[in-house]
Amino acid sequence: MIVEVIEESQLWNQLWPVVEQLEQQPYIEVQAGHFRSSHLFAALVEGRPVGFLRFVVQRLGEDEGRPPIVFRDKVLYEAKIIAFGVLPEERNQGIGRSLQLEAMGRARELNCCQVRSRSDYGNDANFHLKTSLGFGIQPSLEDDSVYFVKALPLVDMVESS
């Protein structure tokens, strides 16, 4: 089961040991003035948290100091995944896929034009998951990491025929 987590809730406190075990604390806690909203999802198995995903909504390119991208008189937004993990003993059961799909669905509801994340080279499990979901891969110019980008359909921006 995938559920959205409200900060300071009982589930937030139950999720924290999973976050710590996967060494994702800095990414769960990070805040920036350009984040329009933040969304945290937990994967539950028999009522206990076994994984999570956090994404933020921001103007496309805003975290890179780029000007807004405007399409058909609308500023484009993206969902940027900044924390993601599943406990090792719970992997390869579709939990990570379910978290990613939930994030993609919520991003569509929030009218984001894409979902983007970053991963270190050599994270084969994440590479497999993202490419199997149709994400493209772009090497970073900064370090040994890659960006994954998945375009999302924007129903209100597509002209009807």
Short mmCIF file of C-alpha atoms in Angstrom, two decimals:
data_model
loop_
_atom_site.label_atom_id
_atom_site.label_comp_id
_atom_site.label_asym_id
_atom_site.label_seq_id
_atom_site.Cartn_x
_atom_site.Cartn_y
_atom_site.Cartn_z
CA MET A 1 0.00 0.00 0.00
CA ILE A 2 1.28 3.48 -0.88
CA VAL A 3 0.12 6.41 1.26
CA GLU A 4 1.01 10.08 1.39
CA VAL A 5 2.69 11.04 4.66
CA ILE A 6 2.05 14.28 6.51
CA GLU A 7 5.07 15.61 8.40
CA GLU A 8 4.96 15.10 12.17
CA SER A 9 2.28 12.41 11.87
CA GLN A 10 2.59 9.03 13.57
CA LEU A 11 3.47 7.47 10.20
CA TRP A 12 6.23 10.08 9.74
CA ASN A 13 7.78 8.89 13.01
CA GLN A 14 7.44 5.23 11.98
CA LEU A 15 9.04 5.98 8.60
CA TRP A 16 12.07 7.77 10.04
CA PRO A 17 14.07 4.59 10.94
CA VAL A 18 13.71 3.45 7.30
CA VAL A 19 14.97 6.85 6.12
CA GLU A 20 17.94 6.59 8.49
CA GLN A 21 18.78 3.00 7.51
CA LEU A 22 18.88 4.04 3.84
CA GLU A 23 20.89 7.19 4.73
CA GLN A 24 18.39 9.55 3.11
CA GLN A 25 17.89 11.98 6.02
CA PRO A 26 19.40 15.03 4.26
CA TYR A 27 17.13 14.54 1.25
CA ILE A 28 13.97 14.06 3.29
CA GLU A 29 14.66 17.21 5.28
CA VAL A 30 16.00 19.55 2.58
CA GLN A 31 14.01 22.73 2.02
CA ALA A 32 14.45 25.42 -0.62
CA GLY A 33 12.60 28.65 -1.29
CA HIS A 34 11.77 27.63 -4.84
CA PHE A 35 9.90 24.45 -3.87
CA ARG A 36 6.22 25.04 -4.64
CA SER A 37 5.18 21.96 -2.67
CA SER A 38 6.67 18.78 -1.20
CA HIS A 39 5.14 15.30 -1.22
CA LEU A 40 6.28 12.26 0.75
CA PHE A 41 4.92 8.78 0.10
CA ALA A 42 5.45 5.66 2.20
CA ALA A 43 5.19 2.06 1.06
CA LEU A 44 3.57 -0.10 3.73
CA VAL A 45 3.72 -3.88 3.99
CA GLU A 46 1.43 -5.31 6.67
CA GLY A 47 1.14 -1.80 8.09
CA ARG A 48 4.87 -1.17 8.51
CA PRO A 49 6.90 1.27 6.38
CA VAL A 50 9.41 -0.42 4.05
CA GLY A 51 10.11 2.35 1.55
CA PHE A 52 9.51 5.98 0.66
CA LEU A 53 9.71 8.58 -2.06
CA ARG A 54 9.80 12.36 -1.71
CA PHE A 55 9.36 14.76 -4.58
CA VAL A 56 9.10 18.52 -4.78
CA VAL A 57 7.32 20.64 -7.34
CA GLN A 58 9.37 23.44 -8.85
CA ARG A 59 9.50 25.53 -11.99
CA LEU A 60 11.36 23.60 -14.67
CA GLY A 61 15.05 24.53 -14.39
CA GLU A 62 14.60 26.69 -11.31
CA ASP A 63 17.02 24.64 -9.20
CA GLU A 64 19.68 25.25 -11.89
CA GLY A 65 19.13 29.03 -11.79
CA ARG A 66 17.49 29.05 -15.21
CA PRO A 67 14.65 31.40 -16.21
CA PRO A 68 11.13 30.00 -16.39
CA ILE A 69 10.22 27.93 -19.43
CA VAL A 70 6.91 29.07 -20.87
CA PHE A 71 4.78 26.99 -23.24
CA ARG A 72 1.44 28.27 -24.56
CA ASP A 73 1.57 31.13 -22.07
CA LYS A 74 2.03 28.79 -19.08
CA VAL A 75 5.10 28.32 -16.91
CA LEU A 76 6.16 24.66 -16.90
CA TYR A 77 6.63 22.79 -13.62
CA GLU A 78 8.29 19.50 -12.80
CA ALA A 79 8.21 16.96 -10.00
CA LYS A 80 11.78 16.37 -8.87
CA ILE A 81 12.35 13.20 -6.85
CA ILE A 82 14.88 14.03 -4.18
CA ALA A 83 14.63 10.98 -1.90
CA PHE A 84 13.75 7.39 -2.72
CA GLY A 85 14.49 4.05 -1.15
CA VAL A 86 13.23 0.59 -0.28
CA LEU A 87 14.67 -1.59 2.49
CA PRO A 88 17.08 -4.18 1.02
CA GLU A 89 15.07 -7.15 2.27
CA GLU A 90 11.91 -5.76 0.59
CA ARG A 91 13.40 -5.07 -2.86
CA ASN A 92 12.45 -6.80 -6.11
CA GLN A 93 8.80 -7.05 -5.10
CA GLY A 94 7.44 -4.05 -7.05
CA ILE A 95 7.51 -1.65 -4.10
CA GLY A 96 9.88 0.84 -5.75
CA ARG A 97 7.84 0.66 -8.96
CA SER A 98 4.64 1.36 -7.01
CA LEU A 99 6.23 4.38 -5.34
CA GLN A 100 7.44 5.74 -8.70
CA LEU A 101 4.03 5.22 -10.32
CA GLU A 102 2.28 6.95 -7.39
CA ALA A 103 4.64 9.91 -7.74
CA MET A 104 4.04 10.09 -11.48
CA GLY A 105 0.26 10.05 -10.95
CA ARG A 106 0.40 12.76 -8.32
CA ALA A 107 2.74 14.84 -10.51
CA ARG A 108 0.15 14.66 -13.32
CA GLU A 109 -2.55 15.84 -10.89
CA LEU A 110 -0.29 18.77 -9.98
CA ASN A 111 0.08 19.60 -13.71
CA CYS A 112 3.80 18.85 -13.87
CA CYS A 113 5.21 18.34 -17.36
CA GLN A 114 7.86 15.88 -16.22
CA VAL A 115 9.30 13.84 -13.38
CA ARG A 116 13.06 14.10 -12.87
CA SER A 117 15.52 12.45 -10.51
CA ARG A 118 19.24 11.96 -10.12
CA SER A 119 21.28 8.86 -9.30
CA ASP A 120 24.90 7.87 -8.99
CA TYR A 121 26.49 5.78 -11.72
CA GLY A 122 26.49 2.12 -10.77
CA ASN A 123 23.07 2.06 -9.12
CA ASP A 124 21.91 -0.75 -11.41
CA ALA A 125 18.61 -1.36 -9.60
CA ASN A 126 17.55 2.27 -9.98
CA PHE A 127 18.71 2.35 -13.63
CA HIS A 128 16.64 -0.75 -14.38
CA LEU A 129 13.58 0.60 -12.58
CA LYS A 130 13.68 4.02 -14.24
CA THR A 131 14.33 2.75 -17.76
CA SER A 132 11.59 0.12 -17.40
CA LEU A 133 9.20 2.98 -16.59
CA GLY A 134 10.22 4.89 -19.71
CA PHE A 135 12.58 7.45 -18.19
CA GLY A 136 15.32 8.84 -20.39
CA ILE A 137 18.89 9.12 -19.10
CA GLN A 138 21.13 12.20 -19.26
CA PRO A 139 24.65 12.15 -17.76
CA SER A 140 25.38 15.01 -15.38
CA LEU A 141 28.06 17.51 -16.36
CA GLU A 142 28.95 18.00 -12.68
CA ASP A 143 29.87 14.55 -11.37
CA ASP A 144 29.45 10.79 -11.80
CA SER A 145 25.68 10.87 -11.71
CA VAL A 146 22.86 10.82 -14.21
CA TYR A 147 19.49 12.49 -14.50
CA PHE A 148 16.39 10.47 -15.28
CA VAL A 149 13.56 12.36 -16.99
CA LYS A 150 10.05 11.16 -17.75
CA ALA A 151 7.75 13.43 -19.77
CA LEU A 152 4.15 13.57 -18.59
CA PRO A 153 1.15 14.43 -20.77
CA LEU A 154 -0.37 17.80 -20.04
CA VAL A 155 -4.01 17.42 -20.91
CA ASP A 156 -4.89 21.12 -20.58
CA MET A 157 -1.99 22.11 -22.87
CA VAL A 158 -2.73 19.66 -25.66
CA GLU A 159 -4.95 21.00 -28.41
CA SER A 160 -7.91 18.81 -29.22
CA SER A 161 -8.29 17.70 -32.79
#
